[in-house]
Every structure is written in structure tokens, then in C-alpha cells.
PDB file of C-alpha atoms in Angstrom:
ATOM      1  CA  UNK A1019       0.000   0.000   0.000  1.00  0.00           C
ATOM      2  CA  UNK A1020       2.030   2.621  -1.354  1.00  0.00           C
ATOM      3  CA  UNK A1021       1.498   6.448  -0.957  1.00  0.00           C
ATOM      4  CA  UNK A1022      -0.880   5.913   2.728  1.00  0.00           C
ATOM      5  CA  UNK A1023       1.013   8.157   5.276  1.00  0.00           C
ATOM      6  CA  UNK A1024       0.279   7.337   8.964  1.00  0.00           C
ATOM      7  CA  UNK A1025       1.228  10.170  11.072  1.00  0.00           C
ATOM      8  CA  UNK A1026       3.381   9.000  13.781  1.00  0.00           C
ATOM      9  CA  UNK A1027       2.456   8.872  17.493  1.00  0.00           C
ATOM     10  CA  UNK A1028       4.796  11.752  18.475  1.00  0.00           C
ATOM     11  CA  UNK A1029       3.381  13.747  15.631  1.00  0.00           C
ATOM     12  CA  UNK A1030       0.247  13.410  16.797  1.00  0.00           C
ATOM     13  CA  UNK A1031       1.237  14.021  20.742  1.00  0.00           C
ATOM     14  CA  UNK A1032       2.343  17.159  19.279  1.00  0.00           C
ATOM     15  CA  UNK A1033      -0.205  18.278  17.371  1.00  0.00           C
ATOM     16  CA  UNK A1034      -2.419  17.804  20.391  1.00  0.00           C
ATOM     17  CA  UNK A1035      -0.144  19.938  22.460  1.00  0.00           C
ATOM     18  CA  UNK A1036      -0.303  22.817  19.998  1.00  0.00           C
ATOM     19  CA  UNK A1037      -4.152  22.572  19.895  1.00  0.00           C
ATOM     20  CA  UNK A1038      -4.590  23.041  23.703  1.00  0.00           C
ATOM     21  CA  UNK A1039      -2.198  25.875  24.061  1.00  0.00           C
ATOM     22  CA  UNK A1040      -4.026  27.712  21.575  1.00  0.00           C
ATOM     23  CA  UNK A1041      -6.713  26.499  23.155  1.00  0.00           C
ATOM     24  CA  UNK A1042      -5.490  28.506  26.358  1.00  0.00           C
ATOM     25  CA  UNK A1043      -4.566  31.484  25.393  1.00  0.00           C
ATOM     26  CA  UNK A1044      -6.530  34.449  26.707  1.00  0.00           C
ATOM     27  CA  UNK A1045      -7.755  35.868  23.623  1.00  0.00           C
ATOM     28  CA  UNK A1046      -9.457  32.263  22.116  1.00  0.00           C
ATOM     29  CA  UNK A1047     -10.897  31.653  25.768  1.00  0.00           C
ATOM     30  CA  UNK A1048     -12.023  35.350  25.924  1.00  0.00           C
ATOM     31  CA  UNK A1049     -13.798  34.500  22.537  1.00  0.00           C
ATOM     32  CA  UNK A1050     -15.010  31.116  23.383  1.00  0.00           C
ATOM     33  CA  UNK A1051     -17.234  32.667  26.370  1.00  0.00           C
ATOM     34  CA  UNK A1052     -18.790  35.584  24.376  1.00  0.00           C
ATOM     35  CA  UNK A1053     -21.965  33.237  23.527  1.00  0.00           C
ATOM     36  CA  UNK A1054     -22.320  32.765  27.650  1.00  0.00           C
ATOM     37  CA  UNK A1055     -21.963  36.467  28.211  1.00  0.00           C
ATOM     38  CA  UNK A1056     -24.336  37.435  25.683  1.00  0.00           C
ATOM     39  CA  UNK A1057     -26.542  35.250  26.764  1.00  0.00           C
ATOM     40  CA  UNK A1058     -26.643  36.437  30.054  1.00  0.00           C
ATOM     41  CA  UNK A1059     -27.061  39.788  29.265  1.00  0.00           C
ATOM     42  CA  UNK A1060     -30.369  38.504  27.125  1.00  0.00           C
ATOM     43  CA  UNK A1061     -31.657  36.939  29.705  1.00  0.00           C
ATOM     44  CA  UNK A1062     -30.575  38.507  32.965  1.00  0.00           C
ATOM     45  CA  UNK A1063     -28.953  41.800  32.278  1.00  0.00           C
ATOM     46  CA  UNK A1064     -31.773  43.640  29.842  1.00  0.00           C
ATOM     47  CA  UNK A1065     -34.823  42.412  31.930  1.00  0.00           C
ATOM     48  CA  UNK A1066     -33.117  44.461  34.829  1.00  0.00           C
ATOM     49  CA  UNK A1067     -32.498  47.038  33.270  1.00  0.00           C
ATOM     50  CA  UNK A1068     -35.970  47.381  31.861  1.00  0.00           C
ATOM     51  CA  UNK A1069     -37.418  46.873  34.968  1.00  0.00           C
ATOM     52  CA  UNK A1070     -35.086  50.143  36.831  1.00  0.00           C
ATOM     53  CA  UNK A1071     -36.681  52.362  33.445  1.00  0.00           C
ATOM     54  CA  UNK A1072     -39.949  51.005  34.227  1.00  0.00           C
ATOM     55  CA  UNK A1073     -39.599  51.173  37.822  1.00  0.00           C
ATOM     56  CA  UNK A1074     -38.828  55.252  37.777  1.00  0.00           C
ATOM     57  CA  UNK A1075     -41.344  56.536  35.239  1.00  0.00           C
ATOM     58  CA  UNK A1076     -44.916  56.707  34.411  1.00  0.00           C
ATOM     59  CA  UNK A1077     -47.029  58.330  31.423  1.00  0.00           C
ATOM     60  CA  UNK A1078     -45.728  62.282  32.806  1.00  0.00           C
ATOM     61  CA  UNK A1079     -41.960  61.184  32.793  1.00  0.00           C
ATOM     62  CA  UNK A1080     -39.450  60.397  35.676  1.00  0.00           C
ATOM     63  CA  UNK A1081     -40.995  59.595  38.904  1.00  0.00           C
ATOM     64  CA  UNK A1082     -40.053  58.051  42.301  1.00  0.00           C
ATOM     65  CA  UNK A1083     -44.733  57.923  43.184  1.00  0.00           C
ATOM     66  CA  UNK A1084     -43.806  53.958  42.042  1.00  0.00           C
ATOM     67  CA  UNK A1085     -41.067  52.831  44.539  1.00  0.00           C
ATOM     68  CA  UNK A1086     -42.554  55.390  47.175  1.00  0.00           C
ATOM     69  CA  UNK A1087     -45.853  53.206  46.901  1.00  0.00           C
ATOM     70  CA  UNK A1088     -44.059  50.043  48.422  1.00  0.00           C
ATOM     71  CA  UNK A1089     -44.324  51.798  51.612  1.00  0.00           C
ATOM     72  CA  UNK A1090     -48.438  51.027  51.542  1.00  0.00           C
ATOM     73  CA  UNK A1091     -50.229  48.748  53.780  1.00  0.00           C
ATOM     74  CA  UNK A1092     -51.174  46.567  51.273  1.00  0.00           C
ATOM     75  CA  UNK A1093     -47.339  45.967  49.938  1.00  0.00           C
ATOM     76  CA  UNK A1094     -45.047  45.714  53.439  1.00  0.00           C
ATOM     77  CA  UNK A1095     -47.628  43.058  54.227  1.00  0.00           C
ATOM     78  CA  UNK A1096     -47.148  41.183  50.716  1.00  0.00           C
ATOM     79  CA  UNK A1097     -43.539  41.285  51.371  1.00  0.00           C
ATOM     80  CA  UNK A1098     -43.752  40.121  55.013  1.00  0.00           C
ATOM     81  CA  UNK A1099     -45.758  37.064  53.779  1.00  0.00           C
ATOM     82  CA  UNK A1100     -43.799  36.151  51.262  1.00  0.00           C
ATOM     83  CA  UNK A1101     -40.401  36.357  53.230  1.00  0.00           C
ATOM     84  CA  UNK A1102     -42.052  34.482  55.813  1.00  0.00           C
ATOM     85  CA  UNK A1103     -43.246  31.808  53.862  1.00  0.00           C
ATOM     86  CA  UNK A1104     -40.010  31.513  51.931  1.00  0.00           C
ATOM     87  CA  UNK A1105     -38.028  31.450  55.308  1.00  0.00           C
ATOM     88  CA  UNK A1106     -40.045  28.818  56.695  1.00  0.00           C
ATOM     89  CA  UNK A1107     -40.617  26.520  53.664  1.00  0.00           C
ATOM     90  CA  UNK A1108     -36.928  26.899  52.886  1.00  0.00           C
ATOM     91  CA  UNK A1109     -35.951  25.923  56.713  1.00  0.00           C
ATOM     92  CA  UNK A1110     -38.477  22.938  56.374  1.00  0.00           C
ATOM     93  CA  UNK A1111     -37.580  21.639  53.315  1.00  0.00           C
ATOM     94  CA  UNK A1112     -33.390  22.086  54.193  1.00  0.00           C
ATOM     95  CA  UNK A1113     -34.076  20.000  57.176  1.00  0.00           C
ATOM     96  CA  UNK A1114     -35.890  17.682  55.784  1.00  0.00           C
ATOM     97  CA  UNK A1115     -34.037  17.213  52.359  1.00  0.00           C
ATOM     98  CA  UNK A1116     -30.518  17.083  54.534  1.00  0.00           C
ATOM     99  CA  UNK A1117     -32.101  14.380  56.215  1.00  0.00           C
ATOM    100  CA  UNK A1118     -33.177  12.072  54.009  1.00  0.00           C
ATOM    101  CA  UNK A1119     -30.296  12.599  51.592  1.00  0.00           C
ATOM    102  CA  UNK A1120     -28.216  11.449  54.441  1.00  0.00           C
ATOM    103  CA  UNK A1121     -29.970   8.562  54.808  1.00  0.00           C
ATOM    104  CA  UNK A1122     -30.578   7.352  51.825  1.00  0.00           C
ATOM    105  CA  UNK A1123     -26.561   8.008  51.001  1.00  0.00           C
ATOM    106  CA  UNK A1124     -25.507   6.337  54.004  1.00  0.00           C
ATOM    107  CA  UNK A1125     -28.349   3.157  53.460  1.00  0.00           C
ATOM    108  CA  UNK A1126     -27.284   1.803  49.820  1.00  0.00           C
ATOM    109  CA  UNK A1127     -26.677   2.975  46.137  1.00  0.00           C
ATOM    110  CA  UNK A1128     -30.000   1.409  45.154  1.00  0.00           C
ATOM    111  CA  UNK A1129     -31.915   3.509  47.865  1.00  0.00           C
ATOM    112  CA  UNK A1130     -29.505   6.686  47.153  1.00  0.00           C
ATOM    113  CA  UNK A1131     -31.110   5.873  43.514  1.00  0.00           C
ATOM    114  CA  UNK A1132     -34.418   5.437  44.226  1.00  0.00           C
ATOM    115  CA  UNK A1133     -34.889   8.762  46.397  1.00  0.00           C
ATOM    116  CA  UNK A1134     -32.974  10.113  43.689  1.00  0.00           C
ATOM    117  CA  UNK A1135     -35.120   9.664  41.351  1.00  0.00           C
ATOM    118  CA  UNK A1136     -38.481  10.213  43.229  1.00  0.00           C
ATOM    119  CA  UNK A1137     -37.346  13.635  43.625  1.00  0.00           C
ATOM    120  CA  UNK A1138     -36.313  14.172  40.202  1.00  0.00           C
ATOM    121  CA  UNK A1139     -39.727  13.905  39.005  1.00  0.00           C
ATOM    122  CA  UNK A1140     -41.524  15.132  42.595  1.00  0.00           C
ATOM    123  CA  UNK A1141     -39.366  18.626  42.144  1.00  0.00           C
ATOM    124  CA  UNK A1142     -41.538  19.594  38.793  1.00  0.00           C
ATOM    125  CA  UNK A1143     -44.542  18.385  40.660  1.00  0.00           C
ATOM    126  CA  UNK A1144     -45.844  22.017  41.396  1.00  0.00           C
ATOM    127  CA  UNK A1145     -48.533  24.605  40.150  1.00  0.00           C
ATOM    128  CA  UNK A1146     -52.026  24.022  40.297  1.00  0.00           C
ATOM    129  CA  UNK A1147     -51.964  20.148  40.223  1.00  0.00           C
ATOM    130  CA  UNK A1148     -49.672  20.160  43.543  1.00  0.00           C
ATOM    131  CA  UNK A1149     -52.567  22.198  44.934  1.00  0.00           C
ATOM    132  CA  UNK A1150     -55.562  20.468  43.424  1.00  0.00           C
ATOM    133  CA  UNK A1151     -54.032  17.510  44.785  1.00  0.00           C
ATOM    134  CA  UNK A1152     -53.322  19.100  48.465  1.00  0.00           C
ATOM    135  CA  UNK A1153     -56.776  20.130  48.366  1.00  0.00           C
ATOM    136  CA  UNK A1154     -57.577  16.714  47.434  1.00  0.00           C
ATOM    137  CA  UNK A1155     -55.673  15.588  50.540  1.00  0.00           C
ATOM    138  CA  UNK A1156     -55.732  17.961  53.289  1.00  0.00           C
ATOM    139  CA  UNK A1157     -58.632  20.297  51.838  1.00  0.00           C
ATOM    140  CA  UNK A1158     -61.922  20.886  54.337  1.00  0.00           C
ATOM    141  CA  UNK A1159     -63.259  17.729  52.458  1.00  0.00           C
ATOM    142  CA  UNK A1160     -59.858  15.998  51.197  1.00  0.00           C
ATOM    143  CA  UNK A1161     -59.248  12.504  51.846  1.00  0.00           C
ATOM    144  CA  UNK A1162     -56.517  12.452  54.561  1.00  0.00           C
ATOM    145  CA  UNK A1163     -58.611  15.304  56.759  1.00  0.00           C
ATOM    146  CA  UNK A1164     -61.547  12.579  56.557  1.00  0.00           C
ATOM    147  CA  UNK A1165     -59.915  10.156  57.479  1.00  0.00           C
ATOM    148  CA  UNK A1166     -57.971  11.597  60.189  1.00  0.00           C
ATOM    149  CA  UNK A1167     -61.594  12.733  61.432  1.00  0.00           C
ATOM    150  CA  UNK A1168     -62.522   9.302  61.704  1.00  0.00           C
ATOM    151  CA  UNK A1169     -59.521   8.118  64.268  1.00  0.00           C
ATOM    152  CA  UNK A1170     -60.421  11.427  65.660  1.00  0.00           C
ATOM    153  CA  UNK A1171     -58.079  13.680  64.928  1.00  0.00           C
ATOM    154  CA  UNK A1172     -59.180  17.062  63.727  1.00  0.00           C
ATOM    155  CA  UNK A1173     -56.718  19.513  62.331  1.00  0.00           C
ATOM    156  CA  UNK A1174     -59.188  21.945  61.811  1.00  0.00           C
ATOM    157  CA  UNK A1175     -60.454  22.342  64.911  1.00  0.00           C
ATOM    158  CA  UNK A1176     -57.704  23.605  66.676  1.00  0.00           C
ATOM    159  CA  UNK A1177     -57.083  26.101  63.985  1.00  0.00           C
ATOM    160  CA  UNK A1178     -54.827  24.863  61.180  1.00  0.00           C
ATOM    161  CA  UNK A1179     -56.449  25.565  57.364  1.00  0.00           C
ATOM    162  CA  UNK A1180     -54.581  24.303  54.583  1.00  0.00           C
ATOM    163  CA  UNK A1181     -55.460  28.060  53.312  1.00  0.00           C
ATOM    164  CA  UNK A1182     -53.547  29.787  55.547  1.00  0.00           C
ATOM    165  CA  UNK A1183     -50.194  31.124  55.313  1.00  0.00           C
ATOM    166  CA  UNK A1184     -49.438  27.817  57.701  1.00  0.00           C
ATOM    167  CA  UNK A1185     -50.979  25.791  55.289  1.00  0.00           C
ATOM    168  CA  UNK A1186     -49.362  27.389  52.429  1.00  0.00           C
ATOM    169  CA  UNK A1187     -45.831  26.556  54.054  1.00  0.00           C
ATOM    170  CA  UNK A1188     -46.701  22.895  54.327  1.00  0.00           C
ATOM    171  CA  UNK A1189     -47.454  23.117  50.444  1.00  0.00           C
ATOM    172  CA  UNK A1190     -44.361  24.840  49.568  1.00  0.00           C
ATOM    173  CA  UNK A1191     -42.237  22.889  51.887  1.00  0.00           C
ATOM    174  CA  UNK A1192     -43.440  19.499  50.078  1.00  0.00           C
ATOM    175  CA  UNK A1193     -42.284  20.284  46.852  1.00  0.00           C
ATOM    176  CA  UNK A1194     -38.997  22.339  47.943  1.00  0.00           C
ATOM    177  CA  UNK A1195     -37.942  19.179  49.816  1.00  0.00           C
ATOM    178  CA  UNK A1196     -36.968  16.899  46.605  1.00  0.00           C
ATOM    179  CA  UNK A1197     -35.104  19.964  45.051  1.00  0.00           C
ATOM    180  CA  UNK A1198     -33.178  20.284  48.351  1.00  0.00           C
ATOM    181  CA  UNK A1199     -32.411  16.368  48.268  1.00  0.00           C
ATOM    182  CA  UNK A1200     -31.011  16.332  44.817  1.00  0.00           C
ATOM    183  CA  UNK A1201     -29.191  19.656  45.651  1.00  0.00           C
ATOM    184  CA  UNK A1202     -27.294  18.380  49.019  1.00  0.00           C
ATOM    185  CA  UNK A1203     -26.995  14.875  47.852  1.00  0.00           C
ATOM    186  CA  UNK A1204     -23.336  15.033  46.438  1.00  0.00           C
ATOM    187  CA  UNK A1205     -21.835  16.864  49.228  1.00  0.00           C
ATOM    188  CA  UNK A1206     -23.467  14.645  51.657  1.00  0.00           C
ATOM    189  CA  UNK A1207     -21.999  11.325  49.763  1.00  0.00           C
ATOM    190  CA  UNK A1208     -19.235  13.181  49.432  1.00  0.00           C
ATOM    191  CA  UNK A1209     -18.578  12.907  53.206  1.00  0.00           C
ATOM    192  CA  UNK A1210     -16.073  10.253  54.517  1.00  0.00           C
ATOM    193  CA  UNK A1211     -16.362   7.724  56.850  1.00  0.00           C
ATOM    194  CA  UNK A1212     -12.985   7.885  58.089  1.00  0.00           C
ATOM    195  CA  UNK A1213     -13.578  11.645  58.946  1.00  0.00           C
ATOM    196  CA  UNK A1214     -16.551  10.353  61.194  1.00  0.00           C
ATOM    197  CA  UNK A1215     -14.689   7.413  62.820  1.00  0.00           C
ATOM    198  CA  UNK A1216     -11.285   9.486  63.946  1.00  0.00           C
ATOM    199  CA  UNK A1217     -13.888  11.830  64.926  1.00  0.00           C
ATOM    200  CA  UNK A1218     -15.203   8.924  67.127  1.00  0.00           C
ATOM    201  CA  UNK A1219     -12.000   7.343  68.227  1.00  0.00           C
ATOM    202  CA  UNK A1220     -11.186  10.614  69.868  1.00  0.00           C
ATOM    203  CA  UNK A1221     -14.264  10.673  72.024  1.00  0.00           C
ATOM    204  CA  UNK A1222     -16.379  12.649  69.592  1.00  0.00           C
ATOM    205  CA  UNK A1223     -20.609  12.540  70.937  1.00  0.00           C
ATOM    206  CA  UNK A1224     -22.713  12.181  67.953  1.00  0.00           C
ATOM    207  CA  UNK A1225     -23.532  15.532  68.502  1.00  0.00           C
ATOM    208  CA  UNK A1226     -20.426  16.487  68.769  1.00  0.00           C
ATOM    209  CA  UNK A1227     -19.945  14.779  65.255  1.00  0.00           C
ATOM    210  CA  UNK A1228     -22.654  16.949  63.713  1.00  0.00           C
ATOM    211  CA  UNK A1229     -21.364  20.274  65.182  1.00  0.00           C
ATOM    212  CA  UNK A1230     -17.800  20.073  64.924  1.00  0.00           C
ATOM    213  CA  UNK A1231     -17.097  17.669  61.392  1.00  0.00           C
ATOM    214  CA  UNK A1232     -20.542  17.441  59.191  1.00  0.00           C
ATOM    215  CA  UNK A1233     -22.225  20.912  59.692  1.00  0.00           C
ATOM    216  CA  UNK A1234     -18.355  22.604  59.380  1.00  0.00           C
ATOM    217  CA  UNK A1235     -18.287  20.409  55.997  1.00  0.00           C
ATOM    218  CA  UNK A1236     -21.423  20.944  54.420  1.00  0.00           C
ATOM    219  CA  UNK A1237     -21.898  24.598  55.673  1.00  0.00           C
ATOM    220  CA  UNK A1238     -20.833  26.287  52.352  1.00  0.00           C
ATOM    221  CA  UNK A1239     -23.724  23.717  50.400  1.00  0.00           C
ATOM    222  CA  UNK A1240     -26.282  24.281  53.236  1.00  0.00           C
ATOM    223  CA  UNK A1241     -25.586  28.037  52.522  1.00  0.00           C
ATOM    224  CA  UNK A1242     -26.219  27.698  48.741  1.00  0.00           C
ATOM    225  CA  UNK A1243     -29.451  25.402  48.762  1.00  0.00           C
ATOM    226  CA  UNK A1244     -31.381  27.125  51.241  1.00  0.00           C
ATOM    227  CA  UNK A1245     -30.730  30.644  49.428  1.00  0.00           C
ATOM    228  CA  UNK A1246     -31.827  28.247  46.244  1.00  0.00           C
ATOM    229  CA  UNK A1247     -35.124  27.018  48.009  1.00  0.00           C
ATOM    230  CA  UNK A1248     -35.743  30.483  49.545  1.00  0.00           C
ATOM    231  CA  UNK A1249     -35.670  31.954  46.069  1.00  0.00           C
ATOM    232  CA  UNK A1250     -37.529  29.410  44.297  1.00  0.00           C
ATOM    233  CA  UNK A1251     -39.717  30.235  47.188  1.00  0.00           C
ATOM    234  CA  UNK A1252     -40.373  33.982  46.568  1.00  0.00           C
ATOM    235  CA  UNK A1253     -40.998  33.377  43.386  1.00  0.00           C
ATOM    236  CA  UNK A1254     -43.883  31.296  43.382  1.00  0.00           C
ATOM    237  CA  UNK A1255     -47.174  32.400  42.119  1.00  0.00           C
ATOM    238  CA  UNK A1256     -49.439  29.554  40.892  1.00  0.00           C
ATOM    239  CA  UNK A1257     -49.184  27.543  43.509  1.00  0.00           C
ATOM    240  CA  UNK A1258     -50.563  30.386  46.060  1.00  0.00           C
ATOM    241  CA  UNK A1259     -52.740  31.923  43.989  1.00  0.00           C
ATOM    242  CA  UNK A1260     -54.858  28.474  42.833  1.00  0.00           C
ATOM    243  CA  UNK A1261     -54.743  27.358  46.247  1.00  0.00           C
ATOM    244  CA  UNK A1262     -55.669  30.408  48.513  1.00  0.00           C
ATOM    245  CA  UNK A1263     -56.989  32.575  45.287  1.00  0.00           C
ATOM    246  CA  UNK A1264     -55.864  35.506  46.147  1.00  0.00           C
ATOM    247  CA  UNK A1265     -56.722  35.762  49.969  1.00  0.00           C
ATOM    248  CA  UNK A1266     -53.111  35.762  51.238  1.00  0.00           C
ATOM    249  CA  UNK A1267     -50.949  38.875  49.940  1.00  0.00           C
ATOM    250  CA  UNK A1268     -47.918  37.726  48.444  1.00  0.00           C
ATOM    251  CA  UNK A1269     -45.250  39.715  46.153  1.00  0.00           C
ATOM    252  CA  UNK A1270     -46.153  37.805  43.041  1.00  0.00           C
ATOM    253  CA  UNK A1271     -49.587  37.347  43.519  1.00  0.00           C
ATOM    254  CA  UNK A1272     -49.090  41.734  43.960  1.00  0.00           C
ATOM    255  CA  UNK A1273     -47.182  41.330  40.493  1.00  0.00           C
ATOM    256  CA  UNK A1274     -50.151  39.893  38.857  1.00  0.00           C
ATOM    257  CA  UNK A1275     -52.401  41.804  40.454  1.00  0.00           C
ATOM    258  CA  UNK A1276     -51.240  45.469  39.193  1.00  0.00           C
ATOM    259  CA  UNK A1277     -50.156  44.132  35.930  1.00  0.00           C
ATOM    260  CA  UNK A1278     -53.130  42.324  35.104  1.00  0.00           C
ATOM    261  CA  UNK A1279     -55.867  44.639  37.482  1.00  0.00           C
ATOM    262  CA  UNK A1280     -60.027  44.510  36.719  1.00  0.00           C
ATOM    263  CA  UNK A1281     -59.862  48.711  36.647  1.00  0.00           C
ATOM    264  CA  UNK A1282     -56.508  49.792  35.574  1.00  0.00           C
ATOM    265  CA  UNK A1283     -52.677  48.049  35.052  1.00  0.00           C
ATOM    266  CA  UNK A1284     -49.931  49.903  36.783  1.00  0.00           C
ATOM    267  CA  UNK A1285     -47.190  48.155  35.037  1.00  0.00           C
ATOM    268  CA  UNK A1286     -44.849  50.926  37.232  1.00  0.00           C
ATOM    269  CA  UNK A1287     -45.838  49.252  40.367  1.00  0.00           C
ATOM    270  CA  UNK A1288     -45.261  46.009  39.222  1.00  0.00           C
ATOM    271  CA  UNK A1289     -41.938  47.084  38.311  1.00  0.00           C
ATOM    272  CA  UNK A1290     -41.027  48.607  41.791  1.00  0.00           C
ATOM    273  CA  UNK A1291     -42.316  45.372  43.574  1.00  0.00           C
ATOM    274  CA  UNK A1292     -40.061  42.804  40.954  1.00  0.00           C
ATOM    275  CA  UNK A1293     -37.500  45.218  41.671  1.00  0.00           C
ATOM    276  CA  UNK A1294     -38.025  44.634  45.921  1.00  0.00           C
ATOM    277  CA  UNK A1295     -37.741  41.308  45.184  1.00  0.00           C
ATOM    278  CA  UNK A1296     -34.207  41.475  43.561  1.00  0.00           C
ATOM    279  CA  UNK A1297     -33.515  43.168  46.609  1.00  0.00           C
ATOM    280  CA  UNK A1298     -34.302  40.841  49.061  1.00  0.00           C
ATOM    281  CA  UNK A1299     -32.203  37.885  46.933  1.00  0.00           C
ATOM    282  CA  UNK A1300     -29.340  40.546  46.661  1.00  0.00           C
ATOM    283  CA  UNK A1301     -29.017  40.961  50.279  1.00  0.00           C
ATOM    284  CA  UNK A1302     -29.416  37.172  50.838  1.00  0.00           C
ATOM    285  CA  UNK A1303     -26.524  36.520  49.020  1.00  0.00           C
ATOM    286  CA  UNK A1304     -24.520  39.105  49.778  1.00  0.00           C
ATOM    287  CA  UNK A1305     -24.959  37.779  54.106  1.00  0.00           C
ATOM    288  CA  UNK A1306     -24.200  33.991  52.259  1.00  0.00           C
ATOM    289  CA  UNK A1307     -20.949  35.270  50.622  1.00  0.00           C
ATOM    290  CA  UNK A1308     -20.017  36.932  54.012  1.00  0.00           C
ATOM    291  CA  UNK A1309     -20.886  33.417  55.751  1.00  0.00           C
ATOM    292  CA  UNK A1310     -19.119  31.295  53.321  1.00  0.00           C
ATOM    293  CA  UNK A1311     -16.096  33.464  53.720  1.00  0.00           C
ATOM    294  CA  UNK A1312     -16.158  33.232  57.621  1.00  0.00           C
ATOM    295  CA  UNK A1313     -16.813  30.006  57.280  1.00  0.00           C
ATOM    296  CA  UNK A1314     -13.613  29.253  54.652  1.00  0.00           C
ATOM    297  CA  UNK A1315     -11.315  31.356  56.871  1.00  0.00           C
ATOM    298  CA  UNK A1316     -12.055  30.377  60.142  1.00  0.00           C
ATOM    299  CA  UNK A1317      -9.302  28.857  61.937  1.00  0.00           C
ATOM    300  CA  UNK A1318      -9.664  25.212  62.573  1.00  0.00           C
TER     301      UNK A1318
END
């Protein structure tokens, strides 16, 4: 087989070489993350921006009558709702998704696969079919409050409604919970059981364990998922709105209200109130930066 030319192995090493150093270089990787950047300028940077325009003006011009309006009755309680409910579902669900990612990581690969799983498909399980299906359930009338009845036990009559804020935070809670599962379940796998056992051979209390070599560990993912859950959170709206129509104030539920209003749209206040939400994730992250960096640079 005359005139086939193989390259040769070192030829080939080389070429290789020469391809990721150019591959390297600033200017290439500078190039090569363009698409990202615009991207996130498309989908991040310009709906911010339109929001600040829309946020400070109204038909007359310039105006500050749209942030100024937060300060009604109607709003601070909107915003107290929905930071309560995000702070408590997010708590709920952290504990609870810590929990059983621990377990099931700890029990067996086929369990760590089977939770896994479940909450792969139980995380998109939200909307108005997570509360048709609470109502179902826990409703006045749903099948669990009936039967509880029967055995005698009556939620309802020592106060709890499913459609109440309470009752909103069990909702939000159960659907947070998978999402926190599949979030912490690497880092919690990723914990050795060496790390445990010298902890032990030294004298180490389980609860010394959890205070002084797991929660040190995970603290920087802890951090992360719970500003993830509170977020995801804040931003609910059909969920709320199908299950307590309207009746509990929330800042999206606001959002739809004076965008999409029976007399007149104020697509200003709207604006002002998205905008009070970016504030309230912007200050979250900025006190989970701080902790993370406390956290890195603590002495040990």
C-alpha cells in the first residue's frame, strides 16, 4: 500500500499539544465565552435594566410615586408574607431534604437511587396540580382530613387551614424538599467515613460529630441550597394563587395583580415590587458570601 502516510504517534502528541495551548490562550478563551456572556445579558442583564426604566417613570416622565408606593399597607404586608413563607418553607424543606439525603446516602446505592429519582420527578410536581391535589388531601373535604376525622383527629379544629399562610408553608415545603435532596446529595456522599470514625475514636458525641465535622463540611452547600429554596420560594405564584386565590398577599400574587388589574394596570408598580424582590435575593446573598467566607477562613 504505497502512498498511505500514517502520522506517527509523536506527531500526533504534538499536534495535540499545539491545539490546547491555543486552546489557552486568553484571547481564544475570551472568545469562546462571548456566547455565555451574551446570553446572560439577554436573559438577565436587559430584563433588569428594563425593569429600573420602568420602575422610575410613568405616562408624565421620571418619577419616584412607584417605589414610594411600596411603603403602603397593602405591599409591606405582601412582602412580610412572602419572606415568611419563603423562610419557613426553605428551613423545612433544608431540614428535611438534609435528612433524608443522608440517609438514603448512608443506606445503599440502590436507595440513594431510588430517592434520587423520586425527587427528580416530585421537584416539577408544582402549580395548580400540587394544589388540586393538596386540596384533594388535606382540603376541608380531602381525603386524609376525613380520614384523620374518623380516628379522631381534627386539624381543623384547633385552627390549622390548609389556606392559611401555615398551610401554604406545608405546600411549599413538600415540593422544595426533593429539590433540596437532589441539591445536598453530592456533598453529603461526598462525606467520609474515616472523617466520622477518627472523629469517634477521639471521644467525639454524635452531637459532637454533627457540630464540629458534618455541619463545618457541608456549611458552604447548606448556605447555597437554602438561598436556592428560599428563592424558588419567593418566586412562586401559581401555587398560592390556585390554592388560597388571592386571599393571602404575596409579592407575586401583587405582580399579577397590578399588571393584570379589573380597573386599571400599573405596570410601574409592578416594576417597583419585581425590583423589591431582587432586593431581598441581593441581600441574601450578599450575608451567604459573608458566611461562606467566615466560614472558609475560620481557623480550625
Amino acid at each position: 500500500m504505497t502512498g498511505l502516510r500514517l502520522a506517527s504517534p509523536g506527531r500526533r502528541t504534538a499536534a495535540k499539544r499545539r491545539w490546547s495551548g491555543h486552546l489557552r490562550s486568553p484571547l481564544v478563551a475570551g472568545a469562546m465565552i462571548i456566547p455565555f456572556l451574551a446570553l446572560a445579558a439577554f436573559a438577565m442583564a436587559a430584563p433588569v435594566g428594563m425593569l429600573l426604566l420602568e420602575a422610575f417613570r410613568d405616562a408624565a416622565g421620571f418619577t419616584f410615586g412607584n417605589v414610594a408606593a411600596l411603603a403602603r399597607p397593602a405591599y409591606r404586608l405582601a412582602a412580610w408574607n412572602s419572606v415568611t413563607l419563603s423562610l419557613a418553607s426553605a428551613l423545612l424543606s433544608l431540614a428535611a431534604g438534609a435528612a433524608l439525603a443522608f440517609v438514603a446516602g448512608r443506606e445503599g446505592s440502590r436507595l440513594g437511587t431510588a430517592v434520587a429519582s423520586f425527587s427528580a420527578v416530585a421537584a416539577h410536581f408544582g402549580g395548580v396540580p400540587l394544589a388540586f391535589a393538596f386540596v384533594s388531601s388535606l382540603g376541608f373535604q380531602g381525603l386524609l382530613t376525613r380520614g384523620l376525622k374518623a380516628i379522631g383527629l381534627d386539624f381543623y379544629a384547633i385552627g390549622f387551614s390548609l389556606y392559611s399562610l401555615a398551610g401554604l408553608t406545608i405546600v411549599y415545603a413538600y415540593f422544595l424538599t426533593p429539590l433540596a435532596i437532589l441539591v445536598l446529595g453530592p456533598s453529603i456522599r461526598a462525606l467520609r467515613a474515616d472523617w466520622l470514625l477518627a472523629a469517634t475514636s477521639l471521644g467525639a458525641t454524635p452531637g459532637q460529630r454533627l457540630r464540629l465535622v458534618i455541619l463545618p463540611i457541608l456549611a458552604p452547600s447548606l448556605v447555597s441550597s437554602f438561598l436556592l429554596l428560599f428563592g424558588s420560594a419567593l418566586s412562586g405564584y401559581a401555587t398560592a394563587y390556585a390554592l388560597t386565590s388571592g386571599n393571602i398577599v404575596l409579592l407575586t400574587t401583587e405582580i399579577g395583580n397590578v399588571l393584570s388589574g379589573d380597573v386599571a394596570s400599573a405596570p410601574g408598580i409592578g416594576a417597583a415590587l419585581s425590583l423589591a424582590m431582587i432586593a431581598i435575593m441581593t441581600l441574601l446573598l450578599l450575608l451567604a458570601r459573608r458566611f461562606n467566607r467566615r466560614a472558609w477562613t475560620r481557623p480550625r
